[in-house]
Tab-separated table of C-alpha atoms in Angstrom:
chain	number	residue	atom	x	y	z
A	1	MET	CA	134.447	107.620	147.667
A	2	ALA	CA	133.528	111.004	149.034
A	3	LEU	CA	131.173	112.994	146.875
A	4	THR	CA	132.663	116.306	145.841
A	5	SER	CA	131.055	119.258	144.099
A	6	GLU	CA	133.283	118.559	141.077
A	7	LYS	CA	131.960	115.006	140.864
A	8	CYS	CA	128.416	116.330	141.163
A	9	LEU	CA	129.040	118.768	138.333
A	10	GLU	CA	130.297	115.880	136.185
A	11	ILE	CA	127.058	114.041	136.916
A	12	LEU	CA	125.067	117.122	135.968
A	13	CYS	CA	126.841	117.153	132.596
A	14	GLN	CA	124.812	114.023	131.906
A	15	VAL	CA	121.508	115.759	132.650
A	16	SER	CA	120.103	117.060	129.408
A	17	ASP	CA	117.542	119.622	128.358
A	18	PRO	CA	114.226	117.755	127.925
A	19	GLU	CA	113.667	119.415	124.539
A	20	ILE	CA	117.210	118.950	123.219
A	21	PRO	CA	118.555	115.584	124.481
A	22	THR	CA	122.058	116.226	123.113
A	23	LEU	CA	122.434	119.445	125.128
A	24	SER	CA	123.402	119.215	128.799
A	25	ILE	CA	122.088	121.692	131.370
A	26	VAL	CA	125.687	122.578	132.165
A	27	ASP	CA	126.373	123.512	128.511
A	28	LEU	CA	123.091	125.421	128.518
A	29	GLY	CA	124.590	127.568	131.277
A	30	ILE	CA	121.770	127.230	133.795
A	31	VAL	CA	123.788	125.566	136.570
A	32	ARG	CA	125.169	128.375	138.753
A	33	ASP	CA	126.917	126.327	141.378
A	34	VAL	CA	127.012	123.071	143.283
A	35	ALA	CA	127.824	122.782	146.995
A	36	VAL	CA	128.250	119.589	149.017
A	37	GLU	CA	127.830	119.565	152.781
A	38	SER	CA	127.692	116.393	154.926
A	39	GLY	CA	126.078	114.293	152.237
A	40	ALA	CA	123.598	116.953	151.182
A	41	VAL	CA	123.976	118.609	147.799
A	42	ARG	CA	122.686	122.066	146.956
A	43	VAL	CA	122.449	122.932	143.285
A	44	ARG	CA	121.622	126.464	142.252
A	45	ILE	CA	120.085	126.956	138.818
A	46	THR	CA	118.938	129.998	136.927
A	47	PRO	CA	115.789	129.544	134.838
A	48	THR	CA	115.834	130.496	131.180
A	49	TYR	CA	112.383	131.947	130.412
A	50	SER	CA	109.926	132.857	133.226
A	51	GLY	CA	107.358	130.386	131.975
A	52	CYS	CA	109.685	127.658	130.730
A	53	PRO	CA	107.813	124.408	131.384
A	54	ALA	CA	111.019	122.372	131.164
A	55	MET	CA	112.453	123.829	134.377
A	56	LYS	CA	110.358	121.589	136.639
A	57	MET	CA	111.511	118.538	134.712
A	58	ILE	CA	115.111	119.690	134.831
A	59	GLU	CA	114.839	120.061	138.620
A	60	GLN	CA	113.515	116.515	138.916
A	61	SER	CA	116.250	115.200	136.612
A	62	ILE	CA	118.918	116.880	138.764
A	63	VAL	CA	117.517	115.251	141.893
A	64	SER	CA	117.282	111.785	140.264
A	65	ALA	CA	120.760	111.967	138.759
A	66	LEU	CA	122.369	112.872	142.078
A	67	GLU	CA	120.279	110.449	144.138
A	68	ALA	CA	121.256	107.659	141.709
A	69	THR	CA	124.840	107.863	143.019
A	70	GLY	CA	123.592	106.361	146.265
A	71	GLU	CA	125.913	108.683	148.160
A	72	VAL	CA	123.590	111.610	148.615
A	73	ARG	CA	121.449	112.138	151.712
A	74	GLN	CA	119.424	114.948	150.219
A	75	VAL	CA	119.369	117.161	147.155
A	76	PHE	CA	118.231	120.781	147.254
A	77	VAL	CA	117.615	122.561	143.996
A	78	GLU	CA	117.436	126.296	144.410
A	79	THR	CA	116.305	128.705	141.728
A	80	VAL	CA	118.158	132.001	141.625
A	81	LEU	CA	116.947	134.806	139.394
A	82	HIS	CA	119.997	136.997	139.606
A	83	PRO	CA	122.034	137.490	137.500
A	84	PRO	CA	119.420	136.640	134.860
A	85	TRP	CA	120.268	133.835	132.463
A	86	THR	CA	121.533	134.964	129.090
A	87	THR	CA	122.254	132.988	125.916
A	88	ASP	CA	125.865	134.178	126.257
A	89	TRP	CA	126.190	131.527	128.981
A	90	ILE	CA	125.677	128.711	126.461
A	91	THR	CA	129.100	127.109	126.004
A	92	ASP	CA	130.751	126.543	122.618
A	93	GLU	CA	130.063	122.828	123.056
A	94	GLY	CA	126.438	123.717	123.730
A	95	LYS	CA	126.271	125.726	120.527
A	96	ARG	CA	127.791	122.819	118.620
A	97	GLN	CA	125.135	120.496	120.082
A	98	LEU	CA	122.376	122.902	119.070
A	99	LYS	CA	123.626	123.051	115.488
A	100	ALA	CA	123.887	119.253	115.391
A	101	SER	CA	120.207	119.143	116.427
A	102	ALA	CA	119.344	121.454	113.513
A	103	ILE	CA	118.853	124.486	115.752
A	104	ALA	CA	120.768	127.596	114.711
A	105	PRO	CA	122.709	128.750	117.801
A	106	PRO	CA	122.155	132.278	119.171
A	107	GLU	CA	124.332	135.225	118.187
A	108	GLU	CA	126.594	136.613	120.911
A	109	MET	CA	124.870	139.396	122.797
A	110	ALA	CA	127.745	140.574	124.978
A	111	GLY	CA	126.864	144.131	125.842
A	112	ASP	CA	124.421	144.571	123.001
A	113	LYS	CA	121.089	145.524	124.497
A	114	LEU	CA	118.058	143.759	123.114
A	115	VAL	CA	116.073	146.268	121.113
A	116	PHE	CA	112.546	145.884	119.889
A	117	LEU	CA	112.713	147.816	116.649
A	118	PRO	CA	113.136	145.688	113.536
A	119	SER	CA	116.842	145.051	113.182
A	120	SER	CA	118.659	145.029	109.883
A	121	GLY	CA	121.237	142.723	111.436
A	122	LYS	CA	123.067	139.855	109.828
A	123	SER	CA	121.026	136.897	108.709
A	124	VAL	CA	120.891	133.562	110.469
A	125	ALA	CA	122.815	130.703	108.819
A	126	CYS	CA	120.845	127.545	108.000
A	127	PRO	CA	121.982	124.685	110.288
A	128	PHE	CA	121.275	122.193	107.488
A	129	CYS	CA	123.088	123.695	104.498
A	130	GLY	CA	124.878	126.746	105.913
A	131	SER	CA	123.215	129.216	103.532
A	132	SER	CA	122.483	132.746	104.731
A	133	ASP	CA	119.512	133.019	102.392
A	134	THR	CA	117.117	132.560	105.296
A	135	GLU	CA	114.085	134.466	106.536
A	136	LEU	CA	112.222	134.821	109.808
A	137	ARG	CA	108.802	133.170	109.782
A	138	SER	CA	107.805	133.720	113.411
A	139	GLN	CA	109.396	135.109	116.555
A	140	PHE	CA	108.054	132.066	118.374
A	141	GLY	CA	108.752	128.470	117.423
A	142	ALA	CA	107.997	125.176	119.101
A	143	THR	CA	109.240	126.631	122.368
A	144	ALA	CA	109.386	130.209	123.657
A	145	CYS	CA	113.191	130.298	123.371
A	146	LYS	CA	113.258	129.560	119.649
A	147	ALA	CA	112.154	131.472	116.566
A	148	LEU	CA	111.021	129.827	113.346
A	149	TYR	CA	113.050	130.419	110.185
A	150	PHE	CA	112.917	129.162	106.618
A	151	CYS	CA	115.892	128.473	104.364
A	152	ALA	CA	115.225	129.522	100.769
A	153	SER	CA	118.288	127.631	99.640
A	154	CYS	CA	117.515	124.084	100.834
A	155	THR	CA	113.790	124.886	101.419
A	156	GLN	CA	113.745	123.540	104.969
A	157	PRO	CA	112.279	125.257	108.008
A	158	PHE	CA	114.534	125.382	111.064
A	159	GLU	CA	114.605	126.889	114.518
A	160	TYR	CA	116.841	129.672	115.827
A	161	PHE	CA	117.719	129.898	119.506
A	162	LYS	CA	116.924	133.547	120.185
A	163	PRO	CA	119.646	135.770	121.704
A	164	PHE	CA	118.394	136.608	125.158
B	1	MET	CA	110.029	147.898	155.887
B	2	ASP	CA	107.265	149.893	157.554
B	3	HIS	CA	103.699	148.703	157.339
B	4	SER	CA	102.482	151.335	154.847
B	5	THR	CA	105.331	150.699	152.412
B	6	LYS	CA	104.789	146.956	152.706
B	7	ALA	CA	101.090	147.359	151.930
B	8	ALA	CA	101.795	149.668	148.984
B	9	LEU	CA	104.461	147.320	147.621
B	10	PHE	CA	102.163	144.314	147.938
B	11	ASP	CA	99.437	146.174	146.084
B	12	PHE	CA	101.811	147.257	143.331
B	13	VAL	CA	103.398	143.832	142.810
B	14	VAL	CA	99.975	142.142	142.843
B	15	SER	CA	98.845	144.578	140.176
B	16	LEU	CA	101.823	143.683	137.981
B	17	GLY	CA	101.202	139.989	138.577
B	18	ASP	CA	97.504	140.300	137.834
B	19	ASP	CA	98.182	142.080	134.527
B	20	CYS	CA	100.366	139.123	133.497
B	21	LEU	CA	97.951	136.502	134.809
B	22	VAL	CA	94.841	137.942	133.187
B	23	LEU	CA	96.576	138.707	129.885
B	24	GLY	CA	98.206	135.269	129.917
B	25	HIS	CA	94.853	133.617	130.433
B	26	ARG	CA	93.243	135.656	127.668
B	27	LEU	CA	96.029	134.699	125.249
B	28	SER	CA	95.688	131.038	126.210
B	29	GLU	CA	92.093	131.226	124.971
B	30	TRP	CA	93.521	131.452	121.441
B	31	CYS	CA	95.031	127.976	121.743
B	32	GLY	CA	93.621	125.933	118.871
B	33	HIS	CA	91.727	128.926	117.452
B	34	ALA	CA	94.362	131.206	115.941
B	35	PRO	CA	94.198	132.131	112.230
B	36	PHE	CA	97.076	129.782	111.402
B	37	LEU	CA	99.495	127.437	113.140
B	38	GLU	CA	102.484	129.743	113.584
B	39	GLU	CA	100.336	132.329	115.343
B	40	ASP	CA	98.654	129.689	117.493
B	41	ILE	CA	102.135	128.767	118.677
B	42	ALA	CA	103.293	132.369	119.024
B	43	LEU	CA	100.292	133.425	121.125
B	44	GLY	CA	100.626	130.273	123.191
B	45	ASN	CA	104.288	131.003	123.872
B	46	ILE	CA	103.553	134.601	124.800
B	47	ALA	CA	100.807	133.371	127.125
B	48	LEU	CA	103.271	131.007	128.732
B	49	ASP	CA	105.784	133.800	129.306
B	50	CYS	CA	102.994	135.875	130.897
B	51	ILE	CA	101.906	133.063	133.206
B	52	GLY	CA	105.546	132.490	134.164
B	53	GLN	CA	105.967	136.156	135.001
B	54	ALA	CA	102.685	136.118	136.921
B	55	THR	CA	103.964	133.174	138.969
B	56	LEU	CA	107.175	134.992	139.864
B	57	LEU	CA	105.369	138.243	140.681
B	58	LEU	CA	102.512	136.744	142.687
B	59	ASN	CA	104.909	134.541	144.650
B	60	LEU	CA	106.920	137.683	145.431
B	61	ALA	CA	103.735	139.498	146.456
B	62	GLY	CA	102.932	136.644	148.823
B	63	LEU	CA	106.389	136.911	150.376
B	64	ILE	CA	105.986	140.648	150.825
B	65	GLU	CA	102.588	140.185	152.455
B	66	GLY	CA	104.058	137.622	154.834
B	67	LYS	CA	100.834	135.664	155.408
B	68	GLY	CA	101.980	132.527	153.599
B	69	ARG	CA	99.938	133.064	150.447
B	70	THR	CA	101.482	131.585	147.322
B	71	ALA	CA	100.953	132.531	143.673
B	72	ASP	CA	98.316	129.771	143.454
B	73	ASP	CA	96.437	131.113	146.482
B	74	LEU	CA	96.387	134.589	144.999
B	75	ALA	CA	95.448	133.407	141.500
B	76	TYR	CA	92.649	131.011	142.399
B	77	TRP	CA	91.180	132.167	145.682
B	78	ARG	CA	90.729	135.912	145.269
B	79	ASP	CA	87.393	137.102	143.981
B	80	GLU	CA	87.003	139.654	141.231
B	81	THR	CA	87.167	142.717	143.484
B	82	GLY	CA	90.497	141.491	144.833
B	83	PHE	CA	92.130	141.636	141.426
B	84	ARG	CA	94.286	144.670	140.626
B	85	ASN	CA	94.915	144.319	136.904
B	86	HIS	CA	94.338	147.168	134.477
B	87	LEU	CA	91.076	146.976	132.537
B	88	LEU	CA	92.838	146.667	129.167
B	89	VAL	CA	94.067	143.127	129.742
B	90	GLU	CA	90.718	141.667	130.769
B	91	GLN	CA	88.938	142.810	127.616
B	92	LEU	CA	87.752	140.071	125.280
B	93	ASN	CA	90.101	138.704	122.634
B	94	GLY	CA	87.776	139.667	119.758
B	95	ASP	CA	89.355	138.965	116.384
B	96	PHE	CA	93.078	138.732	115.629
B	97	ALA	CA	93.318	142.496	115.027
B	98	ASP	CA	91.715	143.169	118.430
B	99	THR	CA	94.157	140.852	120.166
B	100	ILE	CA	97.154	142.383	118.378
B	101	VAL	CA	96.141	145.956	119.203
B	102	ARG	CA	95.473	145.086	122.851
B	103	GLN	CA	98.832	143.296	122.965
B	104	PHE	CA	100.743	146.134	121.283
B	105	PHE	CA	99.320	148.772	123.632
B	106	PHE	CA	100.217	146.601	126.622
B	107	ASP	CA	103.643	145.391	125.415
B	108	SER	CA	104.835	148.969	124.780
B	109	TYR	CA	103.754	149.956	128.286
B	110	ALA	CA	105.247	146.840	129.880
B	111	PHE	CA	108.546	147.401	128.059
B	112	LEU	CA	108.891	150.939	129.433
B	113	LEU	CA	107.765	149.973	132.930
B	114	LEU	CA	110.025	146.927	133.166
B	115	GLU	CA	113.008	148.975	131.956
B	116	LYS	CA	112.536	151.174	135.011
B	117	LEU	CA	111.699	148.324	137.392
B	118	ALA	CA	114.886	146.518	136.351
B	119	ALA	CA	116.666	149.287	138.276
B	120	SER	CA	114.312	149.185	141.287
B	121	GLU	CA	115.877	149.701	144.703
B	122	TYR	CA	113.824	146.731	145.879
B	123	SER	CA	116.093	144.037	144.476
B	124	PRO	CA	113.700	141.046	144.406
B	125	LEU	CA	111.459	143.079	142.106
B	126	ALA	CA	114.407	144.252	140.002
B	127	GLU	CA	115.455	140.623	139.492
B	128	VAL	CA	112.030	139.560	138.223
B	129	ALA	CA	111.828	142.663	136.032
B	130	GLN	CA	115.216	141.995	134.433
B	131	LYS	CA	113.999	138.577	133.341
B	132	ALA	CA	110.586	139.759	132.249
B	133	LEU	CA	112.030	142.675	130.262
B	134	LYS	CA	113.924	140.405	127.882
B	135	GLU	CA	110.833	138.309	127.199
B	136	THR	CA	108.668	141.396	126.770
B	137	ILE	CA	110.985	142.726	124.085
B	138	TYR	CA	110.207	139.670	121.976
B	139	HIS	CA	106.487	140.105	122.668
B	140	LEU	CA	106.729	143.723	121.541
B	141	ARG	CA	108.603	142.787	118.358
B	142	HIS	CA	105.841	140.334	117.564
B	143	SER	CA	102.877	142.619	118.239
B	144	ARG	CA	104.498	145.619	116.554
B	145	GLU	CA	105.274	143.615	113.396
B	146	TRP	CA	101.654	142.539	113.179
B	147	VAL	CA	100.365	146.084	113.732
B	148	VAL	CA	102.357	147.214	110.704
B	149	ARG	CA	101.489	144.172	108.605
B	150	LEU	CA	97.761	144.331	109.321
B	151	GLY	CA	97.484	148.113	109.178
B	152	ASP	CA	99.375	148.408	105.919
B	153	GLY	CA	97.726	145.229	104.654
B	154	THR	CA	94.467	144.613	102.857
B	155	ALA	CA	91.382	146.805	103.035
B	156	GLU	CA	89.843	144.228	105.376
B	157	SER	CA	92.822	143.989	107.738
B	158	HIS	CA	93.138	147.777	107.796
B	159	GLN	CA	89.471	148.246	108.653
B	160	ARG	CA	89.648	145.665	111.451
B	161	MET	CA	92.711	147.391	112.868
B	162	ARG	CA	90.929	150.772	112.867
B	163	LYS	CA	88.007	149.249	114.721
B	164	ALA	CA	90.351	147.610	117.228
B	165	ILE	CA	92.241	150.837	117.913
B	166	ASP	CA	88.982	152.696	118.527
B	167	GLU	CA	87.827	149.868	120.794
B	168	PHE	CA	90.916	149.699	123.033
B	169	TRP	CA	92.156	153.298	123.051
B	170	PRO	CA	89.847	154.260	125.980
B	171	TYR	CA	91.623	151.679	128.136
B	172	THR	CA	95.091	153.100	127.683
B	173	ALA	CA	95.045	156.127	129.995
B	174	GLU	CA	94.632	153.877	133.035
B	175	LEU	CA	98.071	152.360	132.423
B	176	PHE	CA	99.653	155.720	133.270
B	177	GLN	CA	97.672	156.565	136.384
B	178	GLU	CA	99.348	156.219	139.784
B	179	SER	CA	97.498	154.819	142.757
B	180	PRO	CA	97.880	156.771	146.034
B	181	GLY	CA	100.070	154.047	147.538
B	182	ASP	CA	102.536	154.333	144.642
B	183	GLU	CA	103.871	157.607	146.059
B	184	LEU	CA	105.550	155.717	148.909
B	185	LEU	CA	107.239	153.408	146.388
B	186	ILE	CA	108.321	156.281	144.156
B	187	ALA	CA	109.883	158.039	147.145
B	188	LYS	CA	111.943	154.934	147.942
B	189	GLN	CA	112.752	154.340	144.241
B	190	PHE	CA	111.097	150.947	144.384
B	191	ALA	CA	108.943	151.889	141.394
B	192	PRO	CA	108.857	154.672	138.792
B	193	ARG	CA	106.119	157.265	138.390
B	194	VAL	CA	104.045	155.630	135.630
B	195	SER	CA	102.698	158.930	134.335
B	196	ASP	CA	106.295	159.784	133.363
B	197	LEU	CA	106.242	156.865	130.933
B	198	LYS	CA	103.368	158.170	128.859
B	199	ALA	CA	105.314	160.460	126.506
B	200	ARG	CA	107.675	157.701	125.383
B	201	TRP	CA	104.783	155.290	125.109
B	202	LEU	CA	102.997	157.648	122.742
B	203	GLU	CA	106.162	157.899	120.647
B	204	ILE	CA	106.348	154.128	120.319
B	205	ILE	CA	102.649	153.888	119.463
B	206	ASP	CA	102.586	156.774	116.995
B	207	THR	CA	105.749	155.650	115.175
B	208	ALA	CA	104.309	152.189	114.616
B	209	LEU	CA	100.862	153.491	113.634
B	210	ALA	CA	102.419	155.833	111.087
B	211	GLU	CA	104.275	152.888	109.512
B	212	ALA	CA	101.007	150.954	109.570
B	213	LYS	CA	99.130	153.868	107.959
B	214	LEU	CA	96.721	153.896	110.887
B	215	ALA	CA	95.289	156.752	112.922
B	216	ARG	CA	94.227	156.807	116.561
B	217	PRO	CA	91.745	158.817	118.647
B	218	GLY	CA	92.910	161.887	120.589
B	219	LEU	CA	93.968	161.951	124.224
B	220	ASP	CA	90.964	163.922	125.411
B	221	ILE	CA	88.296	161.281	124.913
B	222	PHE	CA	86.627	159.497	127.828
B	223	MET	CA	88.961	156.908	129.360
B	224	TYR	CA	88.042	153.919	131.555
B	225	SER	CA	89.737	153.180	134.869
B	226	GLY	CA	89.177	151.384	138.162
B	227	GLY	CA	91.105	148.158	137.721
B	228	ARG	CA	93.640	148.943	140.420
B	229	ASP	CA	90.796	149.580	142.840
B	230	GLY	CA	89.192	146.244	142.079
B	231	LYS	CA	86.457	147.819	139.951
B	232	HIS	CA	86.421	145.705	136.853
B	233	SER	CA	84.503	145.444	133.612
B	234	GLU	CA	81.826	142.766	133.312
B	235	TYR	CA	84.294	140.458	131.549
B	236	LEU	CA	86.670	139.654	134.392
B	237	GLY	CA	84.124	137.785	136.494
B	238	HIS	CA	83.333	135.366	133.683
B	239	MET	CA	86.997	134.810	132.962
B	240	LEU	CA	87.820	134.099	136.595
B	241	ALA	CA	84.864	131.750	136.951
B	242	GLU	CA	86.400	129.623	134.238
B	243	MET	CA	90.008	130.043	135.337
B	244	GLN	CA	89.308	129.266	138.990
B	245	SER	CA	86.674	126.577	138.533
B	246	VAL	CA	88.846	123.465	138.838
B	247	THR	CA	90.700	124.647	141.939
B	248	ARG	CA	87.503	125.712	143.622
B	249	ALA	CA	85.797	122.443	142.783
B	250	HIS	CA	88.603	120.525	144.502
B	251	PRO	CA	89.971	122.699	147.303
B	252	GLY	CA	93.318	121.554	148.621
B	253	ALA	CA	93.954	119.162	145.733
B	254	THR	CA	97.531	118.796	144.525
B	255	TRP	CA	99.066	117.101	141.492
């Protein structure tokens, strides 16, 4: 069976974010493209945050997953910075997976520039109980990409994937 | 690219990278020591963003220089006089108010600078800046919120904020001073004229300070400078000694 870029992409759908095992890197939107050439595969990925420590692990996981097919001579993982990754690239399935992992998915940014002044925007819905009676506790949660919120309704803390 | 522009660009990108590296290291010193858990995590995450940006910038600087130096080579094997960061970022962490004021002054500057660099005619730099800008906006939200909360807080937090502002104000003018080599970059639209950023920076600072019920010194006081010429305060040497110690103890080691 000849390895095609489509097949490779299918394999990459099984590679998950180290922090969120139910979320694939493809649904996260970091895989830019896959090219196959005489048994060598080149995967281009766009990093999320500059200092994201998961990127190295994701690179290694991509290499292992493709090498495990036994049909690949070599795997090249290339990091491209442009266009910069945005949370708008997270697929609907990705957002569903986030919510299922008790992480509130990011709002759509689409055209809206990130501003630094305190926003009076709509509140974030609790991924546990759905209530909008939630408040920001910290801009930074367990990882740089997530903020820490608290739900006054079900009294549980939860994380919010920040629009980026 | 002609030799002079290359040299000026290297110098400029190294300076940006060094600001991120030194500030990132300073913030990492809070790990395990912050006033409470959420801030320990927040400062740690901000530090991580800074180190990530430093990696991208110093790797780019190495590429520009063309002598094969990587971000690691530049971070661990330059001595103090080779560093081009602004003096503000190497200052000691002090207490939480000190760290927040230092961060707020820097974040506001970085936000304005990165906005301009995101449109740089030198595309590799524009790409890094576009990424860094988004992260910096979250840093600025964080530091600005704390400025207001601590300033318009208790008598103790207010007093510590006043002391911190007085302490770090003399390091702010340097952020808006061009180096001679910058003129070449400005002409090619690789970089903006930093002195043009000062007016907006003051607006950002003064708006937040007013909300925080804090005052600041005037613009005509004595201001420190020299970082971009490798003339640093006594603190950088100690910091680098710690930061570089493992690499220098085991030259050539890899993970």
